[in-house]
Amino acid sequence: MSRPIGRHAIVVGAGMAGLAAAKALSSFFDTVTVLERDALPSAPVARSGTPQARQVHVLLRGGLDALNELLPDFETEVERAGAVRVRVGSQFRLELPGFDPFPRRDLGFDCLNMTRPLLEFVARRRVQRVGNIALNPRCRVTRFLEAPGKDAVAGVRYEREGGQSHELAADLVVDASSRGALTLDLLNRIGAPPPEETEIGIDLRYATAMFEIPPRAPPDWRAVLHRPAPQSGRGGLLIPIENNCWQVHVNHMHGAAVPENVGDFIASVRTLRTQTIYAAIKDAVPIGPIHRFVFPCSIRRRFEVLERFPDRLLPLGDAICRFNPASGQGMSVAAQEAAVLKRLIEARALDAQPLKGLARSFFAAIQGLLDAPWATAESDFIYEKTRGQRPHDFSERMSFNAALQRLASEDAAVHQIMSEVIHLVKPSSALRDPRIVGRVTALMAASA
């Protein structure tokens, strides 16, 4: 343990954001308590309080790197538990409008594919090994407790199974409860303004099915990402997961129906722009039912511009920003935020009041992490029915991105950087290198 800066920290939520945050804090507090409303299974099975847990989840390379930083050798452990390694660029078939497929190249890094229950289970098992972290299931936090001056949080009120109410004091409370409702409720009660919210309404409906990987699976790829064309708003994803299975996902933008049974699911996949995923699964053995989910909108809360925010409270993950799940960024961004939190506290550990103003510093520090995934969320304005305030430079961005894709298809070095930005390994500023911008601008001029 590093130099402790407090006796007790509380993390609300034992999802990936909460587990990563708990590990980040464990080096700086005598005790870290994680309060989770669900039961926490002793096997990699879906939790009832996470209705989208059976959907496809992707851990991008940047998220995996962050978890390796917080939980050394995590990558080795989750692969040993059954996660499947896929080489980005060469083993991952990428189908984009106008590029079916995008040129395949070895880009020098891998991602791991697995179900969310397996990922959570391995992370939870690792966190439970840390002696000063306590995971408390079936504890529903109902309120953050303000300090007498209403300028800080003093602890939480929670209910155990059966309805008994308890209060627990803390030096720091992290809201990793996904919705962020507890943080917003506290701000309202102390008379502080809420953060401005930016919403991008997409009414995304998606469905996931599981299939056994057949003996004669396609030999030239291990995973497929099929990005939708603006006219259809329909995409798909196939990834290999543990137990020799494929997890397959189809999504429809703006309220279009998604299939309810396996037969309709396969028929739906057949109507995608290419037949790649359909050809793979049409004769494969299905496993279990179809799982469906609805995601109404991407949301970004602008905590970073608030002039007043209580000390000893820190929202994290989806409480700050929720992205279109079809891009698979949420868990990775949350893990990266937890790593930023750890580094921030390390830098402040010798301060007289290390927790004073921590949230403001944290909100400022993570904006660079949010830029690339939020720009991806804003690209959903390409669909006519998308609700919200379209960026004033949206047309210029889309023209730039189209030319950038063309350049990446022809130039392996640009393809590498673009993929590293997509996987949150590099910031989006890497694509604003003057040499890249000059070449993209030339392509745009030539097209015009």
Short mmCIF file of C-alpha atoms in Angstrom, two decimals:
data_model
loop_
_atom_site.label_atom_id
_atom_site.label_comp_id
_atom_site.label_asym_id
_atom_site.label_seq_id
_atom_site.Cartn_x
_atom_site.Cartn_y
_atom_site.Cartn_z
CA MET A 1 0.00 0.00 0.00
CA SER A 2 1.08 3.57 -0.72
CA ARG A 3 0.81 6.25 1.97
CA PRO A 4 -2.83 6.15 3.21
CA ILE A 5 -4.74 9.41 2.77
CA GLY A 6 -7.90 8.26 4.55
CA ARG A 7 -9.42 5.53 6.64
CA HIS A 8 -12.43 4.54 4.59
CA ALA A 9 -13.60 4.82 0.97
CA ILE A 10 -16.96 3.58 -0.31
CA VAL A 11 -17.62 2.52 -3.91
CA VAL A 12 -21.26 2.21 -4.99
CA GLY A 13 -21.62 -0.54 -7.58
CA ALA A 14 -19.64 -3.72 -8.26
CA GLY A 15 -19.68 -3.61 -12.04
CA MET A 16 -16.49 -3.11 -14.01
CA ALA A 17 -16.34 0.60 -13.13
CA GLY A 18 -16.78 -0.08 -9.42
CA LEU A 19 -14.30 -2.96 -9.30
CA ALA A 20 -11.65 -0.93 -11.12
CA ALA A 21 -12.26 2.07 -8.84
CA ALA A 22 -12.05 -0.08 -5.70
CA LYS A 23 -8.66 -1.45 -6.75
CA ALA A 24 -7.44 2.05 -7.61
CA LEU A 25 -8.39 3.31 -4.13
CA SER A 26 -7.11 0.31 -2.17
CA SER A 27 -3.56 1.67 -2.12
CA PHE A 28 -4.63 4.90 -0.40
CA PHE A 29 -7.29 3.97 2.17
CA ASP A 30 -7.19 1.61 5.12
CA THR A 31 -10.49 0.06 3.98
CA VAL A 32 -12.46 0.17 0.75
CA THR A 33 -16.08 -1.00 0.93
CA VAL A 34 -17.99 -1.85 -2.25
CA LEU A 35 -21.78 -1.79 -1.86
CA GLU A 36 -23.69 -3.68 -4.55
CA ARG A 37 -27.48 -4.09 -4.71
CA ASP A 38 -27.24 -7.46 -6.53
CA ALA A 39 -26.13 -10.83 -5.29
CA LEU A 40 -22.60 -11.46 -6.54
CA PRO A 41 -22.41 -14.91 -8.14
CA SER A 42 -19.53 -17.27 -7.43
CA ALA A 43 -19.38 -18.25 -11.11
CA PRO A 44 -19.33 -16.34 -14.41
CA VAL A 45 -23.10 -15.96 -14.79
CA ALA A 46 -25.18 -12.88 -15.55
CA ARG A 47 -26.47 -10.77 -12.66
CA SER A 48 -30.18 -9.97 -12.51
CA GLY A 49 -29.54 -6.27 -11.93
CA THR A 50 -27.58 -5.96 -15.17
CA PRO A 51 -30.21 -6.63 -17.84
CA GLN A 52 -27.77 -6.05 -20.69
CA ALA A 53 -25.17 -8.46 -19.26
CA ARG A 54 -26.13 -11.14 -21.80
CA GLN A 55 -25.49 -8.78 -24.71
CA VAL A 56 -22.18 -8.59 -26.54
CA HIS A 57 -19.62 -6.53 -24.63
CA VAL A 58 -16.22 -5.58 -25.98
CA LEU A 59 -13.13 -4.67 -23.97
CA LEU A 60 -11.01 -2.46 -26.20
CA ARG A 61 -7.22 -2.62 -26.04
CA GLY A 62 -7.03 0.65 -24.07
CA GLY A 63 -9.41 -0.75 -21.47
CA LEU A 64 -7.42 -3.97 -21.21
CA ASP A 65 -4.22 -1.97 -20.74
CA ALA A 66 -5.86 0.02 -17.93
CA LEU A 67 -6.99 -3.17 -16.17
CA ASN A 68 -3.47 -4.59 -16.53
CA GLU A 69 -2.19 -1.41 -14.84
CA LEU A 70 -4.64 -1.74 -11.95
CA LEU A 71 -4.59 -5.55 -11.73
CA PRO A 72 -1.17 -6.77 -12.90
CA ASP A 73 -1.32 -9.83 -15.17
CA PHE A 74 -5.10 -9.44 -15.53
CA GLU A 75 -4.81 -10.17 -19.25
CA THR A 76 -3.12 -13.50 -18.58
CA GLU A 77 -5.70 -14.47 -15.99
CA VAL A 78 -8.77 -13.65 -18.07
CA GLU A 79 -7.31 -15.48 -21.08
CA ARG A 80 -6.62 -18.49 -18.89
CA ALA A 81 -10.28 -18.35 -17.81
CA GLY A 82 -11.40 -18.69 -21.43
CA ALA A 83 -11.19 -15.30 -23.16
CA VAL A 84 -10.26 -15.55 -26.83
CA ARG A 85 -7.38 -13.53 -28.28
CA VAL A 86 -7.97 -11.86 -31.64
CA ARG A 87 -5.34 -9.93 -33.60
CA VAL A 88 -6.71 -6.50 -34.48
CA GLY A 89 -6.48 -5.73 -38.17
CA SER A 90 -5.62 -9.19 -39.46
CA GLN A 91 -8.02 -11.57 -37.66
CA PHE A 92 -10.84 -9.04 -37.18
CA ARG A 93 -12.81 -8.56 -40.40
CA LEU A 94 -14.06 -4.97 -40.54
CA GLU A 95 -16.93 -4.18 -42.91
CA LEU A 96 -17.60 -0.48 -43.46
CA PRO A 97 -19.85 1.14 -46.06
CA GLY A 98 -17.64 1.35 -49.13
CA PHE A 99 -15.12 -1.14 -47.66
CA ASP A 100 -16.50 -4.68 -47.50
CA PRO A 101 -14.04 -5.56 -46.12
CA PHE A 102 -11.55 -2.95 -45.03
CA PRO A 103 -7.98 -3.99 -45.94
CA ARG A 104 -6.62 -6.43 -43.37
CA ARG A 105 -3.19 -5.89 -41.88
CA ASP A 106 -1.39 -6.97 -38.73
CA LEU A 107 -1.58 -3.85 -36.57
CA GLY A 108 0.62 -5.20 -33.81
CA PHE A 109 -1.86 -5.59 -30.94
CA ASP A 110 -4.58 -7.97 -29.79
CA CYS A 111 -7.92 -7.67 -28.05
CA LEU A 112 -9.55 -10.32 -25.87
CA ASN A 113 -13.14 -11.43 -26.42
CA MET A 114 -15.35 -12.90 -23.70
CA THR A 115 -18.80 -12.53 -22.19
CA ARG A 116 -19.33 -9.74 -19.69
CA PRO A 117 -20.10 -12.26 -16.89
CA LEU A 118 -16.68 -13.88 -17.40
CA LEU A 119 -14.90 -10.53 -17.45
CA GLU A 120 -16.69 -9.35 -14.29
CA PHE A 121 -16.10 -12.66 -12.55
CA VAL A 122 -12.34 -12.61 -13.13
CA ALA A 123 -12.09 -8.94 -12.12
CA ARG A 124 -14.21 -9.54 -9.03
CA ARG A 125 -12.09 -12.54 -8.05
CA ARG A 126 -8.95 -10.44 -8.37
CA VAL A 127 -10.40 -7.60 -6.31
CA GLN A 128 -11.58 -10.00 -3.59
CA ARG A 129 -7.96 -11.07 -3.09
CA VAL A 130 -7.03 -7.55 -1.97
CA GLY A 131 -7.04 -7.67 1.82
CA ASN A 132 -8.48 -4.20 2.50
CA ILE A 133 -11.36 -4.37 -0.01
CA ALA A 134 -14.74 -5.67 1.18
CA LEU A 135 -17.42 -6.56 -1.39
CA ASN A 136 -20.86 -6.34 0.19
CA PRO A 137 -23.70 -7.73 -1.98
CA ARG A 138 -27.42 -7.10 -1.54
CA CYS A 139 -26.77 -3.60 -0.21
CA ARG A 140 -28.79 -0.93 -2.05
CA VAL A 141 -27.51 2.59 -1.48
CA THR A 142 -30.45 4.99 -1.18
CA ARG A 143 -28.79 8.29 -0.32
CA PHE A 144 -25.46 10.08 -0.11
CA LEU A 145 -25.09 11.82 3.26
CA GLU A 146 -23.93 15.43 3.16
CA ALA A 147 -21.54 16.90 5.72
CA PRO A 148 -22.95 19.62 8.04
CA GLY A 149 -21.72 22.45 5.81
CA LYS A 150 -23.23 20.80 2.70
CA ASP A 151 -19.89 21.23 0.93
CA ALA A 152 -18.83 17.58 1.17
CA VAL A 153 -20.16 14.03 1.42
CA ALA A 154 -19.84 12.26 4.75
CA GLY A 155 -21.04 8.77 3.88
CA VAL A 156 -23.99 6.78 2.56
CA ARG A 157 -27.31 5.35 3.66
CA TYR A 158 -28.10 1.87 2.38
CA GLU A 159 -30.57 -0.96 2.82
CA ARG A 160 -29.72 -4.58 3.29
CA GLU A 161 -31.87 -7.41 2.00
CA GLY A 162 -35.04 -7.29 4.06
CA GLY A 163 -35.17 -3.49 4.16
CA GLN A 164 -33.01 -2.71 7.20
CA SER A 165 -31.49 0.76 6.81
CA HIS A 166 -27.89 1.52 7.77
CA GLU A 167 -25.52 4.46 7.54
CA LEU A 168 -21.81 4.21 6.84
CA ALA A 169 -19.30 7.05 7.16
CA ALA A 170 -16.56 7.53 4.57
CA ASP A 171 -13.72 9.85 3.66
CA LEU A 172 -14.52 9.39 -0.06
CA VAL A 173 -17.55 8.05 -1.95
CA VAL A 174 -17.30 6.91 -5.58
CA ASP A 175 -20.56 6.72 -7.51
CA ALA A 176 -20.09 3.85 -9.96
CA SER A 177 -23.79 3.01 -9.92
CA SER A 178 -24.19 3.59 -13.67
CA ARG A 179 -27.13 6.01 -13.74
CA GLY A 180 -25.61 8.61 -11.43
CA ALA A 181 -29.02 9.25 -9.82
CA LEU A 182 -27.55 9.35 -6.30
CA THR A 183 -25.10 12.10 -7.26
CA LEU A 184 -27.82 14.16 -8.95
CA ASP A 185 -30.11 13.71 -5.93
CA LEU A 186 -27.39 14.99 -3.60
CA LEU A 187 -26.73 18.05 -5.75
CA ASN A 188 -30.44 18.84 -5.69
CA ARG A 189 -30.70 18.48 -1.91
CA ILE A 190 -27.75 20.79 -1.17
CA GLY A 191 -28.97 23.39 -3.63
CA ALA A 192 -26.12 22.91 -6.13
CA PRO A 193 -26.90 23.13 -9.85
CA PRO A 194 -26.84 19.83 -11.76
CA PRO A 195 -24.39 19.35 -14.61
CA GLU A 196 -25.53 20.28 -18.08
CA GLU A 197 -26.51 17.13 -19.99
CA THR A 198 -25.97 16.54 -23.69
CA GLU A 199 -28.16 13.79 -25.15
CA ILE A 200 -27.95 12.07 -28.51
CA GLY A 201 -31.20 10.18 -29.06
CA ILE A 202 -30.72 7.02 -31.10
CA ASP A 203 -33.39 4.56 -29.83
CA LEU A 204 -31.00 1.69 -30.46
CA ARG A 205 -32.51 -1.78 -30.25
CA TYR A 206 -30.23 -4.77 -30.26
CA ALA A 207 -30.31 -8.51 -29.85
CA THR A 208 -27.68 -11.12 -29.06
CA ALA A 209 -27.57 -14.84 -29.86
CA MET A 210 -25.05 -17.57 -29.08
CA PHE A 211 -23.86 -20.33 -31.42
CA GLU A 212 -21.39 -23.18 -31.23
CA ILE A 213 -18.40 -22.49 -33.46
CA PRO A 214 -18.71 -25.13 -36.18
CA PRO A 215 -15.74 -27.38 -37.08
CA ARG A 216 -15.53 -25.71 -40.48
CA ALA A 217 -15.54 -22.11 -39.33
CA PRO A 218 -14.17 -19.57 -41.84
CA PRO A 219 -10.36 -19.85 -41.74
CA ASP A 220 -9.55 -16.27 -42.76
CA TRP A 221 -11.05 -14.37 -39.80
CA ARG A 222 -11.93 -14.87 -36.14
CA ALA A 223 -14.32 -11.93 -35.61
CA VAL A 224 -16.49 -9.67 -37.78
CA LEU A 225 -17.67 -6.10 -37.26
CA HIS A 226 -20.31 -4.94 -39.75
CA ARG A 227 -20.92 -1.19 -39.51
CA PRO A 228 -24.31 0.04 -40.73
CA ALA A 229 -24.87 2.26 -43.72
CA PRO A 230 -26.68 5.54 -42.98
CA GLN A 231 -29.66 4.47 -45.05
CA SER A 232 -30.32 1.29 -43.04
CA GLY A 233 -28.99 1.90 -39.53
CA ARG A 234 -28.51 -1.86 -39.15
CA GLY A 235 -25.25 -3.41 -38.04
CA GLY A 236 -23.82 -6.63 -36.69
CA LEU A 237 -20.97 -8.10 -34.69
CA LEU A 238 -19.65 -11.65 -34.33
CA ILE A 239 -16.96 -12.45 -31.78
CA PRO A 240 -15.49 -15.71 -30.46
CA ILE A 241 -15.91 -16.18 -26.72
CA GLU A 242 -15.23 -18.80 -24.08
CA ASN A 243 -16.37 -22.42 -24.47
CA ASN A 244 -15.90 -22.49 -28.26
CA CYS A 245 -18.86 -20.20 -28.93
CA TRP A 246 -19.70 -17.25 -31.11
CA GLN A 247 -21.64 -14.36 -29.60
CA VAL A 248 -23.52 -12.58 -32.38
CA HIS A 249 -25.17 -9.20 -32.14
CA VAL A 250 -27.51 -7.29 -34.46
CA ASN A 251 -28.61 -3.72 -33.85
CA HIS A 252 -31.19 -1.42 -35.42
CA MET A 253 -31.20 2.34 -34.96
CA HIS A 254 -34.27 4.43 -34.20
CA GLY A 255 -36.76 1.92 -32.96
CA ALA A 256 -36.71 -0.70 -35.70
CA ALA A 257 -37.74 -4.11 -34.38
CA VAL A 258 -35.14 -6.74 -33.52
CA PRO A 259 -35.74 -10.51 -33.74
CA GLU A 260 -37.23 -12.48 -30.86
CA ASN A 261 -36.30 -16.05 -31.88
CA VAL A 262 -33.36 -17.80 -33.50
CA GLY A 263 -35.03 -18.24 -36.88
CA ASP A 264 -35.88 -14.56 -37.15
CA PHE A 265 -32.42 -13.67 -35.88
CA ILE A 266 -30.70 -15.62 -38.68
CA ALA A 267 -33.13 -14.14 -41.21
CA SER A 268 -32.32 -10.66 -39.94
CA VAL A 269 -28.58 -11.25 -40.26
CA ARG A 270 -29.15 -12.40 -43.85
CA THR A 271 -30.46 -8.92 -44.77
CA LEU A 272 -27.25 -7.15 -43.73
CA ARG A 273 -25.21 -5.51 -46.50
CA THR A 274 -22.90 -8.53 -46.71
CA GLN A 275 -23.46 -12.24 -46.14
CA THR A 276 -20.36 -12.77 -43.99
CA ILE A 277 -22.07 -13.27 -40.62
CA TYR A 278 -25.06 -15.08 -42.15
CA ALA A 279 -22.85 -17.59 -43.96
CA ALA A 280 -21.04 -18.31 -40.69
CA ILE A 281 -24.11 -18.93 -38.49
CA LYS A 282 -26.80 -20.26 -40.86
CA ASP A 283 -25.90 -23.89 -40.14
CA ALA A 284 -24.34 -23.37 -36.69
CA VAL A 285 -25.98 -24.82 -33.56
CA PRO A 286 -27.73 -22.10 -31.50
CA ILE A 287 -27.32 -22.03 -27.72
CA GLY A 288 -30.07 -20.59 -25.57
CA PRO A 289 -32.60 -17.85 -26.31
CA ILE A 290 -32.28 -14.45 -27.95
CA HIS A 291 -31.58 -11.59 -25.54
CA ARG A 292 -32.81 -8.12 -26.45
CA PHE A 293 -32.16 -4.65 -25.08
CA VAL A 294 -33.09 -1.02 -25.80
CA PHE A 295 -30.72 1.94 -25.45
CA PRO A 296 -32.50 5.29 -25.89
CA CYS A 297 -29.66 7.80 -25.96
CA SER A 298 -26.01 8.58 -25.37
CA ILE A 299 -25.58 11.06 -22.49
CA ARG A 300 -22.67 13.25 -21.43
CA ARG A 301 -22.83 15.18 -18.15
CA ARG A 302 -20.59 18.24 -18.04
CA PHE A 303 -19.37 17.97 -14.46
CA GLU A 304 -16.13 19.64 -15.50
CA VAL A 305 -17.77 23.06 -15.92
CA LEU A 306 -19.61 23.11 -12.58
CA GLU A 307 -18.46 25.91 -10.30
CA ARG A 308 -19.67 24.06 -7.22
CA PHE A 309 -19.29 20.36 -6.51
CA PRO A 310 -19.12 18.68 -3.08
CA ASP A 311 -15.81 17.35 -1.87
CA ARG A 312 -15.30 13.66 -1.07
CA LEU A 313 -17.64 12.56 -3.86
CA LEU A 314 -16.62 11.26 -7.27
CA PRO A 315 -18.96 9.97 -10.01
CA LEU A 316 -17.26 7.62 -12.47
CA GLY A 317 -18.07 5.66 -15.63
CA ASP A 318 -21.63 5.80 -16.97
CA ALA A 319 -22.56 8.32 -14.27
CA ILE A 320 -20.51 10.83 -16.31
CA CYS A 321 -20.88 9.57 -19.87
CA ARG A 322 -22.86 6.79 -21.54
CA PHE A 323 -21.99 5.89 -25.11
CA ASN A 324 -23.77 4.04 -27.89
CA PRO A 325 -23.08 0.41 -26.83
CA ALA A 326 -22.63 -0.67 -30.45
CA SER A 327 -19.17 0.96 -30.25
CA GLY A 328 -18.16 -1.09 -27.20
CA GLN A 329 -16.45 1.74 -25.31
CA GLY A 330 -18.16 1.95 -21.91
CA MET A 331 -16.20 -0.58 -19.84
CA SER A 332 -12.89 0.46 -21.37
CA VAL A 333 -13.43 4.16 -20.62
CA ALA A 334 -14.47 3.33 -17.04
CA ALA A 335 -11.29 1.28 -16.50
CA GLN A 336 -9.19 4.13 -17.91
CA GLU A 337 -10.94 6.63 -15.61
CA ALA A 338 -10.09 4.43 -12.62
CA ALA A 339 -6.43 4.38 -13.69
CA VAL A 340 -6.50 8.19 -13.97
CA LEU A 341 -7.97 8.36 -10.46
CA LYS A 342 -5.16 6.23 -9.10
CA ARG A 343 -2.50 8.43 -10.69
CA LEU A 344 -4.20 11.60 -9.47
CA ILE A 345 -4.28 10.42 -5.86
CA GLU A 346 -0.65 9.30 -6.08
CA ALA A 347 0.31 12.81 -7.16
CA ARG A 348 -1.67 14.38 -4.28
CA ALA A 349 -0.79 11.88 -1.55
CA LEU A 350 1.65 14.22 0.22
CA ASP A 351 -0.68 17.23 0.13
CA ALA A 352 -2.07 18.50 3.42
CA GLN A 353 -5.63 17.88 2.15
CA PRO A 354 -5.26 15.35 -0.67
CA LEU A 355 -9.02 14.91 -1.15
CA LYS A 356 -9.76 18.64 -1.36
CA GLY A 357 -10.84 19.46 -4.91
CA LEU A 358 -10.13 15.90 -6.11
CA ALA A 359 -13.34 15.74 -8.15
CA ARG A 360 -12.56 18.95 -10.03
CA SER A 361 -9.08 17.65 -10.90
CA PHE A 362 -10.54 14.30 -11.94
CA PHE A 363 -13.19 15.83 -14.18
CA ALA A 364 -10.54 17.90 -15.95
CA ALA A 365 -8.13 14.97 -16.30
CA ILE A 366 -10.59 12.59 -17.99
CA GLN A 367 -11.82 14.95 -20.73
CA GLY A 368 -9.10 13.69 -23.10
CA LEU A 369 -10.33 10.12 -22.51
CA LEU A 370 -13.88 11.10 -23.42
CA ASP A 371 -13.07 13.01 -26.61
CA ALA A 372 -12.70 10.07 -29.01
CA PRO A 373 -15.64 7.94 -27.78
CA TRP A 374 -17.94 10.98 -27.58
CA ALA A 375 -16.97 11.97 -31.12
CA THR A 376 -18.01 8.46 -32.15
CA ALA A 377 -21.33 8.95 -30.36
CA GLU A 378 -21.81 12.25 -32.21
CA SER A 379 -21.31 10.45 -35.52
CA ASP A 380 -24.79 8.99 -34.95
CA PHE A 381 -26.13 12.30 -36.24
CA ILE A 382 -25.49 10.82 -39.67
CA TYR A 383 -28.94 9.22 -39.19
CA GLU A 384 -31.77 11.59 -40.03
CA LYS A 385 -33.89 10.62 -37.01
CA THR A 386 -31.15 11.15 -34.40
CA ARG A 387 -32.33 13.61 -31.76
CA GLY A 388 -30.24 16.33 -30.15
CA GLN A 389 -28.02 19.24 -31.04
CA ARG A 390 -25.90 18.34 -34.05
CA PRO A 391 -22.34 19.78 -33.82
CA HIS A 392 -21.99 22.91 -35.94
CA ASP A 393 -19.06 21.39 -37.83
CA PHE A 394 -20.67 17.98 -38.28
CA SER A 395 -20.59 17.94 -42.10
CA GLU A 396 -16.91 18.91 -42.11
CA ARG A 397 -16.12 16.17 -39.58
CA MET A 398 -17.89 13.53 -41.62
CA SER A 399 -16.06 14.62 -44.78
CA PHE A 400 -12.76 14.49 -42.91
CA ASN A 401 -13.52 11.04 -41.47
CA ALA A 402 -14.48 9.66 -44.89
CA ALA A 403 -11.22 10.89 -46.38
CA LEU A 404 -9.30 9.58 -43.37
CA GLN A 405 -10.78 6.12 -43.91
CA ARG A 406 -9.77 6.22 -47.56
CA LEU A 407 -6.23 7.20 -46.57
CA ALA A 408 -6.07 4.45 -43.92
CA SER A 409 -7.22 1.89 -46.46
CA GLU A 410 -4.19 2.79 -48.59
CA ASP A 411 -1.58 3.51 -45.89
CA ALA A 412 -0.76 0.96 -43.19
CA ALA A 413 0.79 3.56 -40.87
CA VAL A 414 -2.37 5.69 -40.88
CA HIS A 415 -4.48 2.55 -40.47
CA GLN A 416 -2.40 1.71 -37.39
CA ILE A 417 -2.95 5.12 -35.77
CA MET A 418 -6.65 5.17 -36.61
CA SER A 419 -7.09 1.74 -35.03
CA GLU A 420 -5.15 2.73 -31.92
CA VAL A 421 -7.46 5.74 -31.49
CA ILE A 422 -10.54 3.53 -31.95
CA HIS A 423 -9.16 1.13 -29.33
CA LEU A 424 -8.46 4.05 -26.95
CA VAL A 425 -4.73 3.32 -26.97
CA LYS A 426 -3.96 6.79 -28.32
CA PRO A 427 -5.89 10.06 -27.92
CA SER A 428 -7.89 11.44 -30.82
CA SER A 429 -5.26 14.19 -31.15
CA ALA A 430 -2.98 11.57 -32.75
CA LEU A 431 -5.11 11.90 -35.89
CA ARG A 432 -4.56 15.66 -35.93
CA ASP A 433 -0.88 15.26 -36.71
CA PRO A 434 -0.16 17.90 -39.40
CA ARG A 435 1.22 15.25 -41.75
CA ILE A 436 -2.01 13.23 -41.56
CA VAL A 437 -4.24 16.30 -41.74
CA GLY A 438 -2.38 17.55 -44.82
CA ARG A 439 -2.85 14.28 -46.66
CA VAL A 440 -6.51 14.01 -45.66
CA THR A 441 -7.14 17.59 -46.76
CA ALA A 442 -5.52 16.85 -50.12
CA LEU A 443 -7.81 13.85 -50.59
CA MET A 444 -10.85 15.97 -49.73
CA ALA A 445 -9.79 18.63 -52.23
CA ALA A 446 -9.26 16.03 -54.94
CA SER A 447 -12.71 14.56 -54.31
CA ALA A 448 -14.32 18.00 -54.45
#
